[in-house]
Coordinates of C-alpha atoms and ligand atoms in Angstrom, one line a residue:
M1 CA 0.0 0.0 0.0
A2 CA 1.1 3.6 -0.7
I3 CA 2.7 5.7 2.0
E4 CA 0.9 9.1 1.8
R5 CA 0.8 12.3 3.7
T6 CA -2.3 14.2 4.7
F7 CA -2.9 17.6 6.4
S8 CA -4.6 17.9 9.7
I9 CA -5.8 20.8 11.9
I10 CA -6.7 20.4 15.6
K11 CA -9.3 23.2 15.7
P12 CA -9.8 25.9 18.4
D13 CA -12.6 24.1 20.2
A14 CA -10.2 21.2 20.9
T15 CA -7.1 23.3 21.8
E16 CA -9.3 25.4 24.2
R17 CA -10.2 22.2 26.0
N18 CA -6.6 21.0 26.1
L19 CA -7.3 18.0 23.8
T20 CA -4.2 18.1 21.6
G21 CA -2.6 15.2 23.3
A22 CA -5.7 13.1 23.5
I23 CA -6.3 13.6 19.7
N24 CA -2.7 12.9 18.9
A25 CA -3.0 9.6 20.9
V26 CA -5.9 8.6 18.6
I27 CA -3.9 9.5 15.5
E28 CA -0.8 7.6 16.6
K29 CA -2.8 4.6 17.7
A30 CA -4.3 4.4 14.2
G31 CA -0.8 4.0 12.8
L32 CA -0.4 7.5 11.5
R33 CA 2.9 9.3 12.2
I34 CA 2.9 13.0 13.0
V35 CA 5.8 14.2 10.8
A36 CA 5.3 17.9 11.3
Q37 CA 3.3 19.9 13.8
K38 CA 3.0 23.5 15.0
R39 CA 0.6 25.6 17.1
I40 CA -0.4 28.8 15.4
L41 CA -3.1 31.5 15.4
M42 CA -4.5 31.6 11.9
S43 CA -5.0 35.0 10.3
R44 CA -8.4 35.8 8.8
R45 CA -6.8 35.8 5.4
E46 CA -5.2 32.4 5.9
A47 CA -8.6 30.9 7.1
E48 CA -10.4 32.5 4.2
T49 CA -7.9 31.1 1.7
F50 CA -7.9 27.7 3.4
Y51 CA -11.7 27.4 3.2
A52 CA -12.2 29.3 -0.1
V53 CA -14.0 26.2 -1.5
H54 CA -16.8 27.0 1.0
K55 CA -17.1 30.7 0.4
E56 CA -20.6 30.6 -1.0
R57 CA -21.9 28.4 1.8
P58 CA -24.1 30.1 4.5
F59 CA -21.8 29.0 7.3
F60 CA -18.6 30.5 5.7
G61 CA -18.4 33.6 7.9
E62 CA -19.1 31.6 11.1
L63 CA -16.5 29.0 10.0
V64 CA -13.7 31.6 9.5
D65 CA -14.6 33.4 12.7
F66 CA -14.3 30.1 14.6
M67 CA -11.0 29.1 13.0
I68 CA -9.4 32.3 14.1
S69 CA -11.0 32.4 17.6
G70 CA -8.1 30.6 19.2
P71 CA -4.9 28.6 18.6
V72 CA -5.0 25.7 16.1
V73 CA -2.4 22.9 15.7
V74 CA -1.5 22.2 12.1
Q75 CA 0.0 18.9 11.3
V76 CA 1.3 16.6 8.6
L77 CA 0.4 13.0 9.1
E78 CA 2.1 10.1 7.3
G79 CA 1.1 6.5 6.8
E80 CA -0.5 3.9 4.6
N81 CA -3.5 5.5 2.8
A82 CA -3.1 8.5 5.2
V83 CA -5.8 10.6 3.6
L84 CA -8.6 8.0 3.9
R85 CA -7.3 6.6 7.1
Y86 CA -7.5 10.0 8.8
R87 CA -10.9 10.7 7.4
E88 CA -12.0 7.3 8.9
I89 CA -10.7 8.1 12.4
M90 CA -12.0 11.7 12.3
G91 CA -15.6 10.6 11.8
A92 CA -18.5 12.4 10.1
T93 CA -18.6 16.2 9.9
N94 CA -21.6 16.2 12.3
P95 CA -20.6 14.5 15.5
E96 CA -24.2 13.2 15.9
S97 CA -23.6 11.0 12.8
A98 CA -20.0 10.1 13.6
A99 CA -19.1 6.5 14.4
E100 CA -18.2 5.4 17.9
G101 CA -14.5 5.8 18.8
T102 CA -13.9 8.5 16.1
I103 CA -12.3 11.8 17.1
R104 CA -15.5 13.8 16.3
K105 CA -17.7 11.3 18.2
L106 CA -15.4 11.5 21.2
Y107 CA -14.7 15.2 21.3
A108 CA -16.6 17.4 18.8
K109 CA -19.0 20.0 20.2
S110 CA -21.2 20.5 17.1
I111 CA -21.2 20.3 13.2
G112 CA -19.2 23.6 13.1
E113 CA -16.9 23.2 16.2
N114 CA -15.9 19.7 15.3
S115 CA -12.4 19.5 16.7
V116 CA -10.4 18.4 13.6
H117 CA -9.9 18.9 9.9
G118 CA -8.4 16.4 7.5
S119 CA -7.7 16.7 3.7
D120 CA -10.3 15.0 1.5
S121 CA -8.0 14.0 -1.3
Q122 CA -4.3 13.5 -2.1
D123 CA -4.3 16.6 -4.3
N124 CA -5.9 18.8 -1.6
A125 CA -3.4 17.3 1.0
K126 CA -0.5 18.6 -1.1
I127 CA -2.1 22.1 -1.5
E128 CA -3.0 22.3 2.2
I129 CA 0.4 21.1 3.5
A130 CA 2.1 23.7 1.2
Q131 CA 0.0 26.4 2.7
F132 CA 1.3 25.9 6.2
F133 CA 4.7 24.0 6.0
S134 CA 7.9 24.4 4.1
G135 CA 9.7 21.2 3.1
N136 CA 12.4 21.4 5.8
E137 CA 9.7 21.5 8.5
I138 CA 8.5 18.0 7.6
V139 CA 10.6 15.2 9.0
G140 CA 9.4 11.8 8.0
Ligands
IDP201 P1 -15.3 18.1 6.6 O1 -14.5 18.9 7.6 O2 -15.9 16.9 7.4 O3 -14.5 17.7 5.4 P2 -16.8 20.0 5.1 O4 -18.2 19.8 4.5 O5 -15.7 20.1 4.1 O6 -16.6 18.9 6.2 O7 -16.9 21.4 5.9 C1 -15.8 22.0 6.4 C2 -16.0 22.5 7.8 O8 -17.0 23.5 7.8 C3 -16.5 21.5 8.8 O9 -15.5 20.6 9.3 C4 -17.2 22.3 9.8 O10 -16.2 22.9 10.7 C5 -17.8 23.4 9.0 N1 -19.2 23.2 8.6 C6 -19.7 22.2 7.8 N2 -21.0 22.2 7.7 C7 -21.4 23.2 8.6 C8 -22.7 23.7 9.0 O11 -23.8 23.2 8.5 N3 -22.7 24.7 10.0 C9 -21.6 25.2 10.5 N4 -20.3 24.8 10.1 C10 -20.3 23.8 9.2

């Protein structure tokens, strides 16, 4: 199977509740390796760029405000089928629909404040990683 990289964000609702370590434990237990990680405060422009695909959606303003409301932890995760694997352990966008044991089932507060982001394709993973990390910050 292919070793891939995906991009992850631990969102402000989770950093606020001191859940970075708990979420990282789920990630590592699933066999994904955290090969880059930093805690940052996103600028409004960074958040708007990151979620540009959703700019026509009714929740766009709320989403951007939330993503800049506190620190986030941006990460690069590496492993077999990392994009799909991370989506599996994140769980559904809405925690009420998320499977038992997933990060969102365990920790998300709502469909908006849902604790984690993970890339939805290999192409988007590459774009998202490049938005936040330079090559020498990623150590596999
Ligand atoms: P995903 O994060 O599971 O891939 P997307 O549909 O790509 O879900 O939505 C991106 C993010 O936008 C979600 O993770 C969530 O934070 C937010 N979001 C999605 N739908 C809603 C909504 O109906 N209300 C508020 N925020 C939403």
